[in-house]
PDB file of C-alpha atoms in Angstrom:
ATOM      1  CA  MET A   1      13.540  60.934 -51.636  1.00 50.00           C
ATOM      2  CA  LYS A   2      16.802  61.802 -53.367  1.00 47.00           C
ATOM      3  CA  ARG A   3      17.976  62.795 -56.823  1.00 48.00           C
ATOM      4  CA  SER A   4      20.525  61.038 -58.967  1.00 48.00           C
ATOM      5  CA  GLY A   5      23.688  62.720 -60.227  1.00 50.00           C
ATOM      6  CA  ASP A   6      21.914  63.897 -63.406  1.00 51.00           C
ATOM      7  CA  PRO A   7      20.229  67.269 -62.695  1.00 51.00           C
ATOM      8  CA  GLY A   8      17.420  66.355 -65.062  1.00 52.00           C
ATOM      9  CA  ALA A   9      16.734  62.974 -63.553  1.00 51.00           C
ATOM     10  CA  LYS A  10      13.544  62.256 -61.663  1.00 51.00           C
ATOM     11  CA  PRO A  11      13.668  61.784 -57.910  1.00 49.00           C
ATOM     12  CA  THR A  12      14.191  58.208 -56.747  1.00 51.00           C
ATOM     13  CA  SER A  13      13.285  56.566 -53.454  1.00 48.00           C
ATOM     14  CA  SER A  14      16.022  56.492 -50.856  1.00 46.00           C
ATOM     15  CA  SER A  15      17.321  53.056 -49.910  1.00 46.00           C
ATOM     16  CA  VAL A  16      17.533  54.149 -46.264  1.00 48.00           C
ATOM     17  CA  ALA A  17      14.227  54.228 -44.449  1.00 48.00           C
ATOM     18  CA  GLY A  18      13.355  57.350 -42.545  1.00 50.00           C
ATOM     19  CA  PRO A  19      13.305  57.383 -38.762  1.00 50.00           C
ATOM     20  CA  ASP A  20       9.510  57.172 -38.754  1.00 53.00           C
ATOM     21  CA  CYS A  21       9.342  54.029 -40.912  1.00 54.00           C
ATOM     22  CA  CYS A  22       6.640  51.609 -39.698  1.00 54.00           C
ATOM     23  CA  GLY A  23       5.950  53.922 -36.791  1.00 56.00           C
ATOM     24  CA  GLY A  24       9.171  52.955 -35.002  1.00 55.00           C
ATOM     25  CA  LEU A  25       8.835  51.287 -31.604  1.00 55.00           C
ATOM     26  CA  GLY A  26       5.428  52.875 -31.174  1.00 63.00           C
ATOM     27  CA  ASN A  27       3.807  50.052 -33.175  1.00 64.00           C
ATOM     28  CA  ILE A  28       5.245  47.290 -30.971  1.00 64.00           C
ATOM     29  CA  ASP A  29       2.836  45.779 -28.463  1.00 64.00           C
ATOM     30  CA  PHE A  30       5.087  44.712 -25.606  1.00 58.00           C
ATOM     31  CA  ARG A  31       2.118  43.075 -23.902  1.00 64.00           C
ATOM     32  CA  GLN A  32       2.281  40.317 -26.498  1.00 64.00           C
ATOM     33  CA  ALA A  33       5.969  39.583 -25.914  1.00 59.00           C
ATOM     34  CA  ASP A  34       6.774  36.051 -24.773  1.00 63.00           C
ATOM     35  CA  LEU A  35       8.584  36.405 -21.446  1.00 62.00           C
ATOM     36  CA  CYS A  36       8.759  32.690 -20.676  1.00 67.00           C
ATOM     37  CA  VAL A  37      12.498  32.529 -21.437  1.00 61.00           C
ATOM     38  CA  MET A  38      13.242  35.442 -19.110  1.00 61.00           C
ATOM     39  CA  THR A  39      11.014  33.921 -16.449  1.00 67.00           C
ATOM     40  CA  TRP A  40      12.846  30.614 -16.830  1.00 65.00           C
ATOM     41  CA  LEU A  41      16.261  32.286 -16.490  1.00 66.00           C
ATOM     42  CA  LEU A  42      15.229  34.284 -13.433  1.00 67.00           C
ATOM     43  CA  GLY A  43      14.173  31.010 -11.866  1.00 70.00           C
ATOM     44  CA  TYR A  44      17.848  29.998 -11.763  1.00 75.00           C
ATOM     45  CA  VAL A  45      19.543  33.385 -11.358  1.00 80.00           C
ATOM     46  CA  ASP A  46      18.828  35.960  -8.692  1.00 83.00           C
ATOM     47  CA  PRO A  47      20.576  39.107  -9.986  1.00 84.00           C
ATOM     48  CA  LEU A  48      19.731  41.032  -6.803  1.00 88.00           C
ATOM     49  CA  ASP A  49      21.466  38.539  -4.510  1.00 90.00           C
ATOM     50  CA  PRO A  50      24.361  40.354  -2.744  1.00 93.00           C
ATOM     51  CA  SER A  51      26.677  37.384  -3.329  1.00 94.00           C
ATOM     52  CA  PHE A  52      25.903  37.424  -7.055  1.00 92.00           C
ATOM     53  CA  VAL A  53      26.497  41.176  -7.268  1.00 95.00           C
ATOM     54  CA  ALA A  54      29.792  40.857  -5.368  1.00 96.00           C
ATOM     55  CA  ALA A  55      30.950  38.069  -7.684  1.00 95.00           C
ATOM     56  CA  VAL A  56      30.133  40.104 -10.801  1.00 94.00           C
ATOM     57  CA  LEU A  57      31.940  43.163  -9.432  1.00 97.00           C
ATOM     58  CA  THR A  58      35.107  41.263  -8.494  1.00 96.00           C
ATOM     59  CA  ILE A  59      35.181  39.385 -11.806  1.00 93.00           C
ATOM     60  CA  ALA A  60      34.923  42.686 -13.683  1.00 95.00           C
ATOM     61  CA  PHE A  61      37.291  44.679 -11.463  1.00 97.00           C
ATOM     62  CA  ASN A  62      40.255  42.312 -11.220  1.00 94.00           C
ATOM     63  CA  PRO A  63      41.401  42.302 -14.876  1.00 92.00           C
ATOM     64  CA  LEU A  64      40.671  46.020 -15.096  1.00 96.00           C
ATOM     65  CA  TYR A  65      42.950  46.611 -12.121  1.00 97.00           C
ATOM     66  CA  TRP A  66      45.989  44.717 -13.369  1.00 95.00           C
ATOM     67  CA  ASN A  67      45.627  45.966 -16.935  1.00 94.00           C
ATOM     68  CA  VAL A  68      45.464  49.605 -15.834  1.00 97.00           C
ATOM     69  CA  VAL A  69      48.345  49.270 -13.356  1.00 97.00           C
ATOM     70  CA  ALA A  70      50.511  47.386 -15.867  1.00 96.00           C
ATOM     71  CA  ARG A  71      49.989  49.981 -18.592  1.00 97.00           C
ATOM     72  CA  TRP A  72      50.633  52.810 -16.145  1.00 97.00           C
ATOM     73  CA  GLU A  73      53.869  51.170 -14.989  1.00 97.00           C
ATOM     74  CA  HIS A  74      55.025  50.603 -18.546  1.00 97.00           C
ATOM     75  CA  LYS A  75      54.524  54.272 -19.385  1.00 96.00           C
ATOM     76  CA  THR A  76      55.847  55.850 -16.169  1.00 97.00           C
ATOM     77  CA  ARG A  77      58.075  53.275 -14.391  1.00 96.00           C
ATOM     78  CA  LYS A  78      56.879  54.838 -11.133  1.00 96.00           C
ATOM     79  CA  LEU A  79      56.410  51.513  -9.346  1.00 96.00           C
ATOM     80  CA  SER A  80      59.913  50.371 -10.271  1.00 97.00           C
ATOM     81  CA  ARG A  81      61.364  53.639  -9.006  1.00 96.00           C
ATOM     82  CA  ALA A  82      59.270  53.545  -5.823  1.00 97.00           C
ATOM     83  CA  PHE A  83      60.398  50.006  -4.942  1.00 96.00           C
ATOM     84  CA  GLY A  84      63.935  50.506  -6.222  1.00 96.00           C
ATOM     85  CA  SER A  85      63.782  47.446  -8.452  1.00 96.00           C
ATOM     86  CA  PRO A  86      61.497  46.271 -11.268  1.00 96.00           C
ATOM     87  CA  TYR A  87      61.523  42.765  -9.805  1.00 96.00           C
ATOM     88  CA  LEU A  88      60.406  43.955  -6.370  1.00 97.00           C
ATOM     89  CA  ALA A  89      57.723  46.112  -7.954  1.00 97.00           C
ATOM     90  CA  CYS A  90      56.483  43.193 -10.048  1.00 97.00           C
ATOM     91  CA  TYR A  91      56.390  40.867  -7.027  1.00 97.00           C
ATOM     92  CA  SER A  92      54.516  43.480  -5.003  1.00 97.00           C
ATOM     93  CA  LEU A  93      51.901  43.839  -7.732  1.00 97.00           C
ATOM     94  CA  SER A  94      51.577  40.069  -7.896  1.00 97.00           C
ATOM     95  CA  VAL A  95      50.714  39.967  -4.166  1.00 97.00           C
ATOM     96  CA  THR A  96      47.837  42.408  -4.653  1.00 97.00           C
ATOM     97  CA  ILE A  97      46.627  40.441  -7.680  1.00 96.00           C
ATOM     98  CA  LEU A  98      46.663  37.182  -5.737  1.00 96.00           C
ATOM     99  CA  LEU A  99      44.732  38.724  -2.847  1.00 97.00           C
ATOM    100  CA  LEU A 100      42.123  40.136  -5.228  1.00 97.00           C
ATOM    101  CA  ASN A 101      41.802  36.784  -6.955  1.00 94.00           C
ATOM    102  CA  PHE A 102      41.287  35.000  -3.645  1.00 96.00           C
ATOM    103  CA  LEU A 103      38.538  37.510  -2.887  1.00 97.00           C
ATOM    104  CA  ARG A 104      37.003  36.919  -6.313  1.00 95.00           C
ATOM    105  CA  SER A 105      37.074  33.160  -5.792  1.00 93.00           C
ATOM    106  CA  HIS A 106      35.429  33.515  -2.394  1.00 95.00           C
ATOM    107  CA  CYS A 107      32.666  35.716  -3.836  1.00 95.00           C
ATOM    108  CA  PHE A 108      32.155  33.275  -6.707  1.00 93.00           C
ATOM    109  CA  THR A 109      31.838  30.357  -4.280  1.00 92.00           C
ATOM    110  CA  GLN A 110      29.317  32.224  -2.159  1.00 93.00           C
ATOM    111  CA  ALA A 111      27.303  33.094  -5.255  1.00 91.00           C
ATOM    112  CA  MET A 112      27.229  29.460  -6.355  1.00 88.00           C
ATOM    113  CA  VAL A 113      26.009  28.414  -2.905  1.00 87.00           C
ATOM    114  CA  SER A 114      23.266  31.033  -2.691  1.00 87.00           C
ATOM    115  CA  GLN A 115      21.962  30.856  -6.276  1.00 84.00           C
ATOM    116  CA  PRO A 116      19.216  28.392  -7.336  1.00 81.00           C
ATOM    117  CA  LYS A 117      20.484  25.105  -8.766  1.00 78.00           C
ATOM    118  CA  MET A 118      19.176  23.267 -11.821  1.00 79.00           C
ATOM    119  CA  ASP A 119      17.890  19.791 -10.985  1.00 80.00           C
ATOM    120  CA  SER A 120      19.468  18.434 -14.161  1.00 80.00           C
ATOM    121  CA  LEU A 121      22.928  19.288 -12.772  1.00 82.00           C
ATOM    122  CA  ASP A 122      22.406  17.181  -9.662  1.00 83.00           C
ATOM    123  CA  THR A 123      23.477  13.982 -11.403  1.00 88.00           C
ATOM    124  CA  PRO A 124      26.626  11.818 -11.516  1.00 91.00           C
ATOM    125  CA  ALA A 125      27.125  12.765 -15.174  1.00 91.00           C
ATOM    126  CA  ALA A 126      27.095  16.488 -14.389  1.00 91.00           C
ATOM    127  CA  TYR A 127      29.446  15.931 -11.456  1.00 92.00           C
ATOM    128  CA  GLY A 128      31.842  14.014 -13.692  1.00 94.00           C
ATOM    129  CA  LEU A 129      31.681  16.739 -16.341  1.00 95.00           C
ATOM    130  CA  GLY A 130      32.460  19.353 -13.703  1.00 94.00           C
ATOM    131  CA  LEU A 131      35.470  17.373 -12.475  1.00 96.00           C
ATOM    132  CA  ALA A 132      36.728  16.903 -16.035  1.00 97.00           C
ATOM    133  CA  LEU A 133      36.492  20.637 -16.721  1.00 97.00           C
ATOM    134  CA  LEU A 134      38.282  21.429 -13.467  1.00 96.00           C
ATOM    135  CA  GLY A 135      41.025  18.935 -14.318  1.00 97.00           C
ATOM    136  CA  LEU A 136      41.477  20.434 -17.779  1.00 97.00           C
ATOM    137  CA  GLY A 137      41.547  23.937 -16.337  1.00 96.00           C
ATOM    138  CA  VAL A 138      44.151  23.060 -13.729  1.00 96.00           C
ATOM    139  CA  VAL A 139      46.406  21.433 -16.340  1.00 97.00           C
ATOM    140  CA  LEU A 140      46.230  24.471 -18.622  1.00 97.00           C
ATOM    141  CA  VAL A 141      46.799  26.974 -15.820  1.00 95.00           C
ATOM    142  CA  LEU A 142      49.687  25.153 -14.120  1.00 96.00           C
ATOM    143  CA  SER A 143      51.468  24.253 -17.355  1.00 96.00           C
ATOM    144  CA  SER A 144      51.152  27.874 -18.493  1.00 96.00           C
ATOM    145  CA  PHE A 145      52.564  29.105 -15.196  1.00 95.00           C
ATOM    146  CA  PHE A 146      55.580  26.804 -15.367  1.00 95.00           C
ATOM    147  CA  ALA A 147      56.187  27.764 -19.003  1.00 95.00           C
ATOM    148  CA  LEU A 148      56.060  31.493 -18.283  1.00 94.00           C
ATOM    149  CA  GLY A 149      57.715  31.589 -14.881  1.00 94.00           C
ATOM    150  CA  PHE A 150      56.593  33.812 -12.012  1.00 95.00           C
ATOM    151  CA  ALA A 151      57.633  37.170 -13.456  1.00 94.00           C
ATOM    152  CA  GLY A 152      56.441  36.223 -16.923  1.00 93.00           C
ATOM    153  CA  THR A 153      53.043  35.288 -15.538  1.00 94.00           C
ATOM    154  CA  PHE A 154      52.587  38.400 -13.445  1.00 94.00           C
ATOM    155  CA  LEU A 155      53.118  40.979 -16.185  1.00 94.00           C
ATOM    156  CA  GLY A 156      56.888  41.163 -15.794  1.00 95.00           C
ATOM    157  CA  ASP A 157      57.338  42.459 -19.343  1.00 93.00           C
ATOM    158  CA  TYR A 158      55.592  45.680 -18.322  1.00 96.00           C
ATOM    159  CA  PHE A 159      58.332  46.153 -15.742  1.00 97.00           C
ATOM    160  CA  GLY A 160      61.058  45.576 -18.320  1.00 95.00           C
ATOM    161  CA  ILE A 161      61.578  41.928 -17.302  1.00 95.00           C
ATOM    162  CA  LEU A 162      61.703  40.347 -20.750  1.00 92.00           C
ATOM    163  CA  LYS A 163      62.204  36.809 -21.977  1.00 89.00           C
ATOM    164  CA  GLU A 164      64.785  36.027 -24.615  1.00 87.00           C
ATOM    165  CA  ALA A 165      62.177  34.575 -26.976  1.00 90.00           C
ATOM    166  CA  ARG A 166      58.486  33.921 -27.295  1.00 90.00           C
ATOM    167  CA  VAL A 167      57.233  30.968 -25.255  1.00 91.00           C
ATOM    168  CA  THR A 168      56.135  28.191 -27.608  1.00 92.00           C
ATOM    169  CA  VAL A 169      56.134  25.076 -25.392  1.00 94.00           C
ATOM    170  CA  PHE A 170      52.968  23.355 -24.166  1.00 95.00           C
ATOM    171  CA  PRO A 171      50.291  24.611 -23.769  1.00 95.00           C
ATOM    172  CA  PHE A 172      51.184  27.683 -25.842  1.00 94.00           C
ATOM    173  CA  ASN A 173      51.865  25.455 -28.845  1.00 94.00           C
ATOM    174  CA  ILE A 174      48.179  24.441 -28.994  1.00 94.00           C
ATOM    175  CA  LEU A 175      46.353  27.520 -27.659  1.00 93.00           C
ATOM    176  CA  ASP A 176      46.967  31.248 -27.938  1.00 89.00           C
ATOM    177  CA  ASN A 177      45.689  32.050 -24.432  1.00 90.00           C
ATOM    178  CA  PRO A 178      45.755  28.808 -22.408  1.00 94.00           C
ATOM    179  CA  MET A 179      45.310  30.521 -19.050  1.00 91.00           C
ATOM    180  CA  TYR A 180      42.132  32.210 -20.231  1.00 87.00           C
ATOM    181  CA  TRP A 181      40.805  28.876 -21.471  1.00 94.00           C
ATOM    182  CA  GLY A 182      41.970  27.176 -18.282  1.00 95.00           C
ATOM    183  CA  SER A 183      40.247  29.778 -16.140  1.00 91.00           C
ATOM    184  CA  THR A 184      37.043  29.431 -18.163  1.00 91.00           C
ATOM    185  CA  ALA A 185      37.107  25.646 -17.738  1.00 95.00           C
ATOM    186  CA  ASN A 186      37.752  26.028 -14.009  1.00 94.00           C
ATOM    187  CA  TYR A 187      34.840  28.350 -13.393  1.00 90.00           C
ATOM    188  CA  LEU A 188      32.468  26.394 -15.617  1.00 92.00           C
ATOM    189  CA  GLY A 189      33.341  23.130 -13.890  1.00 93.00           C
ATOM    190  CA  TRP A 190      33.142  24.882 -10.562  1.00 89.00           C
ATOM    191  CA  ALA A 191      29.604  26.066 -11.359  1.00 87.00           C
ATOM    192  CA  ILE A 192      28.436  22.618 -12.506  1.00 89.00           C
ATOM    193  CA  ILE A 193      29.648  20.701  -9.452  1.00 85.00           C
ATOM    194  CA  PRO A 194      27.072  20.778  -6.624  1.00 65.00           C
ATOM    195  CA  ALA A 195      27.866  23.532  -4.118  1.00 54.00           C
ATOM    196  CA  PRO A 196      28.392  21.263  -1.059  1.00 49.00           C
ATOM    197  CA  CYS A 197      31.181  19.491  -2.957  1.00 49.00           C
ATOM    198  CA  LEU A 198      33.136  22.689  -3.597  1.00 46.00           C
ATOM    199  CA  PRO A 199      36.245  23.218  -1.473  1.00 43.00           C
ATOM    200  CA  ALA A 200      36.078  26.448   0.503  1.00 38.00           C
ATOM    201  CA  GLY A 201      39.543  27.561  -0.600  1.00 38.00           C
ATOM    202  CA  ALA A 202      39.290  26.691  -4.281  1.00 40.00           C
ATOM    203  CA  VAL A 203      40.373  29.468  -6.586  1.00 39.00           C
ATOM    204  CA  GLY A 204      40.266  30.242 -10.299  1.00 40.00           C
ATOM    205  CA  SER A 205      42.949  31.712 -12.455  1.00 42.00           C
ATOM    206  CA  GLU A 206      43.709  33.392 -15.711  1.00 47.00           C
ATOM    207  CA  ALA A 207      46.678  34.896 -17.467  1.00 41.00           C
ATOM    208  CA  ARG A 208      47.921  35.832 -20.865  1.00 44.00           C
ATOM    209  CA  GLN A 209      49.958  34.670 -23.773  1.00 42.00           C
ATOM    210  CA  PRO A 210      53.508  36.047 -23.628  1.00 42.00           C
ATOM    211  CA  HIS A 211      54.232  38.243 -26.558  1.00 42.00           C
ATOM    212  CA  GLY A 212      58.011  38.366 -26.383  1.00 41.00           C
ATOM    213  CA  PRO A 213      58.591  42.054 -27.195  1.00 43.00           C
ATOM    214  CA  ALA A 214      61.803  43.108 -28.860  1.00 39.00           C
ATOM    215  CA  PRO A 215      64.821  43.289 -26.535  1.00 41.00           C
ATOM    216  CA  ASP A 216      64.869  47.058 -26.862  1.00 43.00           C
ATOM    217  CA  GLY A 217      61.190  47.208 -25.859  1.00 43.00           C
ATOM    218  CA  ALA A 218      60.209  48.842 -29.158  1.00 41.00           C
ATOM    219  CA  GLY A 219      56.491  49.195 -29.512  1.00 42.00           C
ATOM    220  CA  GLY A 220      55.817  48.229 -25.905  1.00 41.00           C
ATOM    221  CA  PRO A 221      53.860  45.234 -24.676  1.00 44.00           C
ATOM    222  CA  HIS A 222      50.370  44.282 -25.708  1.00 44.00           C
ATOM    223  CA  LEU A 223      47.913  42.954 -23.167  1.00 41.00           C
ATOM    224  CA  HIS A 224      46.619  39.434 -23.640  1.00 44.00           C
ATOM    225  CA  GLY A 225      44.981  38.843 -20.283  1.00 44.00           C
ATOM    226  CA  GLY A 226      46.052  38.845 -16.685  1.00 50.00           C
ATOM    227  CA  PRO A 227      47.847  36.948 -13.972  1.00 52.00           C
ATOM    228  CA  PRO A 228      46.732  33.609 -12.557  1.00 48.00           C
ATOM    229  CA  VAL A 229      46.056  32.549  -9.005  1.00 43.00           C
TER     230      VAL A 229
END
């Protein structure tokens, strides 16, 4: 209950229910919950499989790694000073990123092999869809890489390696983050294609839209993703 602004006004009911409204979660009978959807999902995903856990960890860790290192370098320039050149520091970081992405791709492949497979995906149509997604992903990733260049792809702007202007050629003229979309298409197509058809050395990729910071570096860079493989 609460009162209005007039001291003589009668109390009115509060529009916000109290914490004990309807008894809270105590009135919910979880025994009547329909778990068929969860049961169906667990029939195709084994979250305790070591390969699945490793894939999740590498997928989560990789972008965290290059984002943290890039921001740290932009603020401190310690890598550039340690290597004696911003270019050498950027290339060295790119090597570690590539190695981590190869590891991620390996873990993802192993997870796809070990996880249950939907029967509906074992069809020529699903195989064709997977190939189409992979083809689209490869086009987006490679065209983005050639548009950005090596240093531009591997976070060179955080090392002070700046482009003269924002990249606006294909595929950046149709998508804001083509390497993210390309990577998503790659992994989705990769998951749809039957496991025995997957090449052992296939890898995914992702990167970010160049932002073209001011020549004097004012404001600093803004992250839009991470480097590709």
